Short mmCIF file of C-alpha atoms and ligand atoms in Angstrom, two decimals:
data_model
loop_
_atom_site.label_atom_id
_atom_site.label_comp_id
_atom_site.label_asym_id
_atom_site.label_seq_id
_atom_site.Cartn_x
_atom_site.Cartn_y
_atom_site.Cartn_z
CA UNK A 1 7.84 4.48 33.64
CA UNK A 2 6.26 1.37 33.75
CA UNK A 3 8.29 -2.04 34.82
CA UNK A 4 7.93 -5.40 33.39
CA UNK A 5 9.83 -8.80 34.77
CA UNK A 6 12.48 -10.13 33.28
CA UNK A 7 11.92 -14.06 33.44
CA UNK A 8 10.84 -15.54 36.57
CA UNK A 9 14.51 -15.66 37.96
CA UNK A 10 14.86 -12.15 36.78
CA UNK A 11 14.66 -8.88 38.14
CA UNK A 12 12.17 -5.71 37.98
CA UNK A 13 13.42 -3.42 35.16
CA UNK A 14 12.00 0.07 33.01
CA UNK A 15 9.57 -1.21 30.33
CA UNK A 16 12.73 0.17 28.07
CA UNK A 17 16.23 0.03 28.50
CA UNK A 18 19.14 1.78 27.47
CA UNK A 19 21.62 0.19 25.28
CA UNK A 20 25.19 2.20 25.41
CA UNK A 21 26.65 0.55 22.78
CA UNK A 22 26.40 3.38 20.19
CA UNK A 23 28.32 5.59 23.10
CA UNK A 24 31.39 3.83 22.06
CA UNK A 25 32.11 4.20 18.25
CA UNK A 26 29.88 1.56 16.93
CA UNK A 27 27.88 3.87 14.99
CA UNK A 28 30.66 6.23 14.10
CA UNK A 29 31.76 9.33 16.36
CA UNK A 30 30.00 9.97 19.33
CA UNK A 31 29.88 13.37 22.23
CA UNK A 32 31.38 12.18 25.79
CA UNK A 33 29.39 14.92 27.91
CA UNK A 34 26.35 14.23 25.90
CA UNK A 35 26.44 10.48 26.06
CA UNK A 36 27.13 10.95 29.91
CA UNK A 37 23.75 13.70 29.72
CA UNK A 38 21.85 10.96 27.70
CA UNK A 39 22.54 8.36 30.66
CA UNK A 40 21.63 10.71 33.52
CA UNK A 41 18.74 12.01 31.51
CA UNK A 42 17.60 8.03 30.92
CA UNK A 43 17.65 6.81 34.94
CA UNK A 44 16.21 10.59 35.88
CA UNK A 45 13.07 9.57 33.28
CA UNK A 46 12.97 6.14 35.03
CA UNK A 47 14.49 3.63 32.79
CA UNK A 48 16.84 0.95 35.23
CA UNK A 49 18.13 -1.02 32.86
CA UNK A 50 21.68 0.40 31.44
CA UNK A 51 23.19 -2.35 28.61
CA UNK A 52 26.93 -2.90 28.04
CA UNK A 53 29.39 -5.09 26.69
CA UNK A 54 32.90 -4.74 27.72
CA UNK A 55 34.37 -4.84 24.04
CA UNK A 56 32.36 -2.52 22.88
CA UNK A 57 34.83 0.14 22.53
CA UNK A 58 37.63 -2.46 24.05
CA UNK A 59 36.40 -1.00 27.64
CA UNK A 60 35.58 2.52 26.60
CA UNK A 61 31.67 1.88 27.47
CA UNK A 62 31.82 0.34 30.86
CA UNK A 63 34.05 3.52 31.76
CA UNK A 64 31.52 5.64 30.77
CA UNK A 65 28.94 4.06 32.44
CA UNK A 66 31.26 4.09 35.27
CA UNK A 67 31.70 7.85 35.24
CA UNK A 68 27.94 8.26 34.44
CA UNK A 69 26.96 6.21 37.66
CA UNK A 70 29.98 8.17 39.64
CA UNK A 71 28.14 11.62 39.65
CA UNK A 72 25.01 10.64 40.31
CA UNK A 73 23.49 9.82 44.40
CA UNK A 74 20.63 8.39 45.72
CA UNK A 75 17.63 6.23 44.72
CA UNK A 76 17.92 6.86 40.58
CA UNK A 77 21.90 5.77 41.23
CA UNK A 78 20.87 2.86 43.29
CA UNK A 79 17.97 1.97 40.90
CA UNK A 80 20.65 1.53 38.14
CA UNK A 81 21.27 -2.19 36.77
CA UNK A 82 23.70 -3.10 34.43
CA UNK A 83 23.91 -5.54 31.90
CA UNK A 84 27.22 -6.78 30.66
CA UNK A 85 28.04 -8.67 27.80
CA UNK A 86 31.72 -10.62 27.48
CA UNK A 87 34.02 -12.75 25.18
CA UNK A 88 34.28 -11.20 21.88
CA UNK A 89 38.19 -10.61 21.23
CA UNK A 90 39.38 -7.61 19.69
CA UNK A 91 42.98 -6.53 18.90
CA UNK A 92 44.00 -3.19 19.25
CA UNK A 93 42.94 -2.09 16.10
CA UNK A 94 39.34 -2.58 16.97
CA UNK A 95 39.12 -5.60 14.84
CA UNK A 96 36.85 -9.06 15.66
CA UNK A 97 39.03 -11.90 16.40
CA UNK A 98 36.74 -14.54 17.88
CA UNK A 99 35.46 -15.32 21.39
CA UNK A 100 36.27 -16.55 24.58
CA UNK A 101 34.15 -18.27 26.70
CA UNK A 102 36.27 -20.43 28.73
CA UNK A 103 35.16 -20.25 32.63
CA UNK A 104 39.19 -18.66 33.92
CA UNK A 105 37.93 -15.99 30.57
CA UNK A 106 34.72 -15.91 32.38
CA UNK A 107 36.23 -14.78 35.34
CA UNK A 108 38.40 -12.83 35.10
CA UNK A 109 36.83 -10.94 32.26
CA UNK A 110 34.44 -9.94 35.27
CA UNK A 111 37.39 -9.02 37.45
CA UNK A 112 38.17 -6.41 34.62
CA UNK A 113 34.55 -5.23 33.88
CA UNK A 114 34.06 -4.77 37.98
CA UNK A 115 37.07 -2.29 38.13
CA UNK A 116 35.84 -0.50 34.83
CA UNK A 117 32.59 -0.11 35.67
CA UNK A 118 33.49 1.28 39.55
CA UNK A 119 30.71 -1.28 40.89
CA UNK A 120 30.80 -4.49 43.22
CA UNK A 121 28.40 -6.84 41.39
CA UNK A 122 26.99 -6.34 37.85
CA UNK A 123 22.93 -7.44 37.46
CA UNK A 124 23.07 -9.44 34.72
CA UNK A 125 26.19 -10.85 33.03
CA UNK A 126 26.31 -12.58 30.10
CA UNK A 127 28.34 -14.37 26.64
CA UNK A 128 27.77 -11.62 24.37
CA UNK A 129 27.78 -15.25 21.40
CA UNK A 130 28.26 -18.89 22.03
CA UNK A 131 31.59 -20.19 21.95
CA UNK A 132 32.39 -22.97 20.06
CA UNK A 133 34.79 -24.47 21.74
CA UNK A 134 33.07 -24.71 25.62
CA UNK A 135 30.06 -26.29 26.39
CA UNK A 136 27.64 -23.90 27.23
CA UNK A 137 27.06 -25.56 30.72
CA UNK A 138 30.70 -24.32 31.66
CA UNK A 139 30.64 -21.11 30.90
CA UNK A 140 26.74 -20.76 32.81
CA UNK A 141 28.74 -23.12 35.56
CA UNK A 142 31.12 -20.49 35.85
CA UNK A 143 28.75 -17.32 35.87
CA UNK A 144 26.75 -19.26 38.54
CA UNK A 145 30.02 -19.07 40.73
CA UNK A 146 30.31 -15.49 39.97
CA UNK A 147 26.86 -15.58 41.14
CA UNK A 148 27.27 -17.78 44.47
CA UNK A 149 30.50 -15.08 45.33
CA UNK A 150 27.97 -12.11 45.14
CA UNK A 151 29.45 -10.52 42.11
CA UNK A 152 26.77 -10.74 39.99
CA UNK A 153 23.10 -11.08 40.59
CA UNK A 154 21.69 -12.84 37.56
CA UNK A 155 22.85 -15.27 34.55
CA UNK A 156 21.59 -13.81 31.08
CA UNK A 157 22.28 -14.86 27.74
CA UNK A 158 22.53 -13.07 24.21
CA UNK A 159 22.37 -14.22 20.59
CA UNK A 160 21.78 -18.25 21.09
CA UNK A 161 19.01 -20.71 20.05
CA UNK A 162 16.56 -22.96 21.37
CA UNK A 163 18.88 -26.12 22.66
CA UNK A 164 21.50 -23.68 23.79
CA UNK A 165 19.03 -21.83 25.28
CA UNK A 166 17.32 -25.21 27.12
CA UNK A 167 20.80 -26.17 28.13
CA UNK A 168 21.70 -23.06 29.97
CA UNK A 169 18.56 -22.83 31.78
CA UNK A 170 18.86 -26.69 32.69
CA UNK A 171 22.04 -25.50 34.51
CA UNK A 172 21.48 -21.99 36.25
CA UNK A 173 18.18 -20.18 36.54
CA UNK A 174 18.15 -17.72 33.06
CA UNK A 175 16.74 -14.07 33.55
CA UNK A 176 16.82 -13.00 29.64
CA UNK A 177 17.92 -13.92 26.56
CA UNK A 178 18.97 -10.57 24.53
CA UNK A 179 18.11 -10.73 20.64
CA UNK A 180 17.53 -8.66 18.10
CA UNK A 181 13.86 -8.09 17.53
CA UNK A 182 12.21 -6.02 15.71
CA UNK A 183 9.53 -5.25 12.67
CA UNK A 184 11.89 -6.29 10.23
CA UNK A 185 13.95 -9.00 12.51
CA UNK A 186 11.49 -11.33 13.47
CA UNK A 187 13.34 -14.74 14.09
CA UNK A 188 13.25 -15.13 17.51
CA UNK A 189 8.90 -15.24 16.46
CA UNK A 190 9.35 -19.39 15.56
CA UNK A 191 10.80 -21.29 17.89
CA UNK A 192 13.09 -19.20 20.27
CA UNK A 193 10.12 -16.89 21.73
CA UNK A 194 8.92 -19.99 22.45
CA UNK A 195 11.30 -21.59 24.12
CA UNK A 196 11.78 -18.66 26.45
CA UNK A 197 8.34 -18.75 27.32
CA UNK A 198 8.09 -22.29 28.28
CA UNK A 199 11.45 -21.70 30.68
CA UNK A 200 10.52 -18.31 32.04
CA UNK A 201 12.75 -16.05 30.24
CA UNK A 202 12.59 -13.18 29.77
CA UNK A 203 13.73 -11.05 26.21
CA UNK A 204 15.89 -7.87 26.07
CA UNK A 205 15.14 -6.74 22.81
CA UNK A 206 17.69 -4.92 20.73
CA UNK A 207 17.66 -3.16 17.17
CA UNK A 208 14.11 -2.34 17.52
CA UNK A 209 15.01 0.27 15.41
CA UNK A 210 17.47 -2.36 13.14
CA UNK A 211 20.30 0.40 14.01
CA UNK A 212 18.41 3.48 13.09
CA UNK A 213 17.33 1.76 9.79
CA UNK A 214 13.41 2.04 10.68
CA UNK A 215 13.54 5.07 13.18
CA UNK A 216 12.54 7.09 10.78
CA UNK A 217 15.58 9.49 10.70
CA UNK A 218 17.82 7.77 8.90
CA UNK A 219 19.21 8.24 5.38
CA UNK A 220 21.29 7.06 2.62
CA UNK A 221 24.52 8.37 3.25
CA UNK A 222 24.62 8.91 6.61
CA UNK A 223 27.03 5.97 7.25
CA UNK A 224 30.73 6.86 7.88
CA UNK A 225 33.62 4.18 7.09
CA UNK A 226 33.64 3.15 10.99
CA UNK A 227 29.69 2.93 11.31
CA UNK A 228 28.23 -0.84 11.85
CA UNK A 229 25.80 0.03 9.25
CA UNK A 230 28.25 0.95 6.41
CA UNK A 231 29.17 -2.84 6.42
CA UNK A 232 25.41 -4.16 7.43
CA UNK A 233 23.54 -5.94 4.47
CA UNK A 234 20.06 -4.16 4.97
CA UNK A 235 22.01 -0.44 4.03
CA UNK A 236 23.84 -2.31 1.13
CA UNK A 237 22.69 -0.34 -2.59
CA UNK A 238 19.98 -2.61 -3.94
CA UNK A 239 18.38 -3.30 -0.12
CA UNK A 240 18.35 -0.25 1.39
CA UNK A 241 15.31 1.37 -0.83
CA UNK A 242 13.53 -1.59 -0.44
CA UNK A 243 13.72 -1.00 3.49
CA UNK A 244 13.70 2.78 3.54
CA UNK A 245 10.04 2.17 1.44
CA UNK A 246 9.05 0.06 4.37
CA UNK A 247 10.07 3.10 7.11
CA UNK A 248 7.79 4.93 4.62
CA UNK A 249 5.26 2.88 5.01
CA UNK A 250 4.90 2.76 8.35
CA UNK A 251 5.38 6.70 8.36
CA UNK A 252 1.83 7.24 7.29
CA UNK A 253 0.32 4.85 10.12
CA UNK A 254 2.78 7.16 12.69
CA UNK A 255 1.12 10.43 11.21
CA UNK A 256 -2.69 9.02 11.48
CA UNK A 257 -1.46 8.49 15.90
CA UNK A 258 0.33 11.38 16.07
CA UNK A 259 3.21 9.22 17.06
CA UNK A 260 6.73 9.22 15.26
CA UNK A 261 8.05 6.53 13.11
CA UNK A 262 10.52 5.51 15.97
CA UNK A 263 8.01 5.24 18.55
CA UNK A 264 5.63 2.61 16.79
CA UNK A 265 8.77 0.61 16.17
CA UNK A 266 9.47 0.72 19.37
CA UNK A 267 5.99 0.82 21.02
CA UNK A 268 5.23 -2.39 18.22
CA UNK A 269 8.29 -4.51 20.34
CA UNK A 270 6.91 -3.93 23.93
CA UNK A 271 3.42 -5.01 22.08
CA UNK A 272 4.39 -8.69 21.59
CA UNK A 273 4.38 -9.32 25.26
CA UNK A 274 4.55 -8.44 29.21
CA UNK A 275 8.26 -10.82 28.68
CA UNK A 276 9.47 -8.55 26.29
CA UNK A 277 11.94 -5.29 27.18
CA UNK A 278 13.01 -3.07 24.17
CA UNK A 279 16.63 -1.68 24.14
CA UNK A 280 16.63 1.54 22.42
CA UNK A 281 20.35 2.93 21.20
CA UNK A 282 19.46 6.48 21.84
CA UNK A 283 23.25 7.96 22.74
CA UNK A 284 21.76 11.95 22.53
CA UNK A 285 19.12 13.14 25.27
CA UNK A 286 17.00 14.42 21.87
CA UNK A 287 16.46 10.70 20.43
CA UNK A 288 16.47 9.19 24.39
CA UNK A 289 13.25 11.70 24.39
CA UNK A 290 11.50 10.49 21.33
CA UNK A 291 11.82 6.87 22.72
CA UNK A 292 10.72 7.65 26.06
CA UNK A 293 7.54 8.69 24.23
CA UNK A 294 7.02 5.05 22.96
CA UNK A 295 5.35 3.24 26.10
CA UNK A 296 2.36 6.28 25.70
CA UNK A 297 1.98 4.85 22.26
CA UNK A 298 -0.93 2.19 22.43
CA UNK A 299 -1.47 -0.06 19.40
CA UNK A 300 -4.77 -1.30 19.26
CA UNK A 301 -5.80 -4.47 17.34
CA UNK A 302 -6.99 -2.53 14.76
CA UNK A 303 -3.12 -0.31 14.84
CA UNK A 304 -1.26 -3.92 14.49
CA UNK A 305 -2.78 -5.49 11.80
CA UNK A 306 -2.12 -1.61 9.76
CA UNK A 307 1.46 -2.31 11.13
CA UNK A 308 1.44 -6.18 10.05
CA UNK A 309 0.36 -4.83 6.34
CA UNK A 310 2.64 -2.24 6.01
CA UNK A 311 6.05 -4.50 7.36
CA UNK A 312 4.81 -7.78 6.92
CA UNK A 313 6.95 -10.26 8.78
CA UNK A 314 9.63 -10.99 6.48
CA UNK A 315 9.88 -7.82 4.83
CA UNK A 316 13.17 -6.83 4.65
CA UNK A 317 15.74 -6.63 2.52
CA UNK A 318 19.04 -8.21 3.65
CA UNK A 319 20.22 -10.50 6.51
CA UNK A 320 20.62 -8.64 9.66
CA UNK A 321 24.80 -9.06 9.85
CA UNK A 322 27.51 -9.54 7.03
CA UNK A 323 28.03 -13.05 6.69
CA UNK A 324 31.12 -13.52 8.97
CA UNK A 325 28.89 -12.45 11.60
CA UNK A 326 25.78 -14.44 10.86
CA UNK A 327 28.27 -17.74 10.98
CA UNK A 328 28.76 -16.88 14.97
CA UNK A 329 24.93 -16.67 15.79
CA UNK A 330 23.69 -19.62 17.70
CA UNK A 331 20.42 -18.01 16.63
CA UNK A 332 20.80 -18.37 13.34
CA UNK A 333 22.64 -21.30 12.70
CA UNK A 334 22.28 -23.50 15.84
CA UNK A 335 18.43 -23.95 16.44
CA UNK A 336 17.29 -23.22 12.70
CA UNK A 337 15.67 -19.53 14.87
N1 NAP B 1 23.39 -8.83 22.21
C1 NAP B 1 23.81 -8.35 21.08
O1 NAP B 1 24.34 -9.08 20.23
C2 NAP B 1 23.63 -6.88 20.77
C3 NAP B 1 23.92 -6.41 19.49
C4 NAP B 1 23.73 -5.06 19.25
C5 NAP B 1 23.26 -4.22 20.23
N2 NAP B 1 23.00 -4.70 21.48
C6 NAP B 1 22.53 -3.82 22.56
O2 NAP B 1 21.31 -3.22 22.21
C7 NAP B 1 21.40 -1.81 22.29
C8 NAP B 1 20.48 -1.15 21.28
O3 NAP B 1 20.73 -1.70 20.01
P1 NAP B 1 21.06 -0.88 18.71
O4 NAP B 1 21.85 0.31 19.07
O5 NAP B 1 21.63 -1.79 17.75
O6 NAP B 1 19.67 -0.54 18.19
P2 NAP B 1 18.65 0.51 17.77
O7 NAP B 1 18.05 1.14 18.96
O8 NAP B 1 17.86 -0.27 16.84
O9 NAP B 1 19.41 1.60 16.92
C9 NAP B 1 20.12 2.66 17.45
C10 NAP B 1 20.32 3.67 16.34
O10 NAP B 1 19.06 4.25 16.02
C11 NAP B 1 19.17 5.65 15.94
N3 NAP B 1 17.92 6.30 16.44
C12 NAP B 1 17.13 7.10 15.73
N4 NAP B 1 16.09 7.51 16.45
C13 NAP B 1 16.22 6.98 17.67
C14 NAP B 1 15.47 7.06 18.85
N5 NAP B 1 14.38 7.79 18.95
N6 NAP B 1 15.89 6.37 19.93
C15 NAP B 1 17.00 5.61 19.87
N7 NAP B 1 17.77 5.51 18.75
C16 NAP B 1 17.39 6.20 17.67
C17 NAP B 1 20.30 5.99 16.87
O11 NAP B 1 20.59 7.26 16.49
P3 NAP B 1 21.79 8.18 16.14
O12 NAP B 1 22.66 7.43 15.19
O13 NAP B 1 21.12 9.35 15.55
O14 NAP B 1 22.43 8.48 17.45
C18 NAP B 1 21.25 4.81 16.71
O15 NAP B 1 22.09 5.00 15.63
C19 NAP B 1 22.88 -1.52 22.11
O16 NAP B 1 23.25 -0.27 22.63
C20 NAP B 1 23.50 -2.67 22.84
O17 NAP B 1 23.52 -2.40 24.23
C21 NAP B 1 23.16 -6.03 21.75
#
């Protein structure tokens, strides 16, 4: 597995990471022993770079990781980093009820995530949105004590635009920014990509596959009541064939380099540039497999431009979150990105 640098205040990580999040309900039911199996199966293949959030599944994800980490000994254990994402409230129902970003949240959110997770320090930790309410220079200001006390290694941030972006960086040293990115989600391309360039940061890609949507594998129906994408606007009747004939699309140019659907979308993402580090959601060993076939994939010129006609940029069908959800992007709403 190849490694690529995230930002020049970051660390070394796999060329791909693993996101966990679809480990803990997002994307309806998921197998404990498998997701643990998926996990082992991702740092014994190489990848380093584990991603969290401690809401998603109100804790139920760092524990896994946790026990995942807990079995294991040795170099692939100790090669392990983990990215955390805080402040999004939920009550016990599951349900979305704002964020918290204050620096005492800050802290002792950590506190919580430290004892989940069975570690001493977490690699990069970071507001999983921008809260409203706190400057963003406190709640950096308070990750960069977390930092100065050892219990985490390096400030990240997730889901925020170009002056937030300049304004966290002004006051700690910023290893990524985590965004969605992908074919069909290709924001970030105007001014944030940018922006991280010019300061040195580094992206953590995620929805590369726009949550299955372009993998290739996915089909109408196959969303369950408690699934993200049963409520998502690009599986919503009157977008969703529009997308799927995309995915078809870009089927043929997988067939002509005997690659799968998944893997150019994937392989496409780590194209754009040495800064960028695709998340994939893979959360069964058999999908974590296909991905980990991606970084063989090489697109040539040639392979791109095919790509670039099939999904031109701007392609899809649907925003990439409900409404309610696009009003808390920083990304979306607070740099015009
Ligand atoms: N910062 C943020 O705001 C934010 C938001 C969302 C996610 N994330 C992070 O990014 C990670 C990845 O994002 P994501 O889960 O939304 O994106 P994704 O990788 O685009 O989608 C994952 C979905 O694709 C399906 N899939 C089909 N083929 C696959 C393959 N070969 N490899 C992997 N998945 C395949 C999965 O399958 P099955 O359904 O068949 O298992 C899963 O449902 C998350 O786990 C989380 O850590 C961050």
């Amino acid at each position: 597995m190849k490694h690529r640098k995230l930002g020049t205040a970051g660390p070394d990580v796999s060329l791909i990471g693993l996101g966990c999040m679809g480990m803990s309900g997002m994307y309806g039911p998921s197998e404990r022993t498998e997701s643990i199996a998926t996990i082992h199966a991702a740092l014994e293949a190489g990848i380093t770079l584990l991603d969290t959030g401690d809401f998603y599944g109100m804790g139920h994800n760092e524990m896994l990781i946790g026990e995942a980490l807990k079995a294991l000994k040795g170099s692939r254990r100790d090669a392990a980093l983990v990215s955390v994402k805080f402040g999004a409230l939920r009550d016990p129902a599951g349900g979305w009820i704002g964020y918290d970003a204050r620096p005492a949240a800050v802290k002792t959110f950590l506190a919580y995530s430290l004892q989940r997770l069975g570690l001493d320090h977490i690699d990069i930790y970071r507001p999983a949105r921008l809260d409203p309410d706190v400057p963003i220079e406190d709640t950096v200001g308070a990750i960069a004590d977390l930092v100065k006390a050892g219990h985490v290694r390096h400030v990240g941030l997730s889901e925020v635009g170009s002056e937030t972006i300049s304004r966290a960086a002004a006051t700690h040293p910023v290893s990524d920014l985590q965004i969605e990115y992908s074919l069909i989600s290709r924001g970030i391309e105007d001014s944030i990509l940018p922006t991280c360039r010019a300061l040195g940061i580094g992206i953590t890609a995620y929805g590369v596959l726009s949550r299955g949507l372009i993998s290739g594998h996915w089909q109408k129906g196959g969303s369950g009541s408690t699934d993200f994408r049963s409520h998502s606007p690009r599986f919503q009747e009157g977008n969703v064939d529009k997308n799927l004939a995309l995915v078809e699309a870009l089927r043929k140019i997988a067939a002509a380099k005997g690659a799968t659907v998944a893997q150019i979308a994937i392989a496409w993402v780590a194209a754009q540039g040495e800064d960028i580090v695709p998340l994939v959601g893979a959360r069964r060993r058999e999908r974590l497999a296909e991905a980990l076939g991606a970084p063989g994939v090489s697109l040539s010129a040639q392979d791109l431009a095919a790509i670039e006609q099939a999904v031109p940029k701007g392609a899809a069908a649907g925003e990439r979150y409900a409404a309610a959800q696009m009003a808390h992007l920083d990304s979306e709403v607070g740099s015009h990105g």
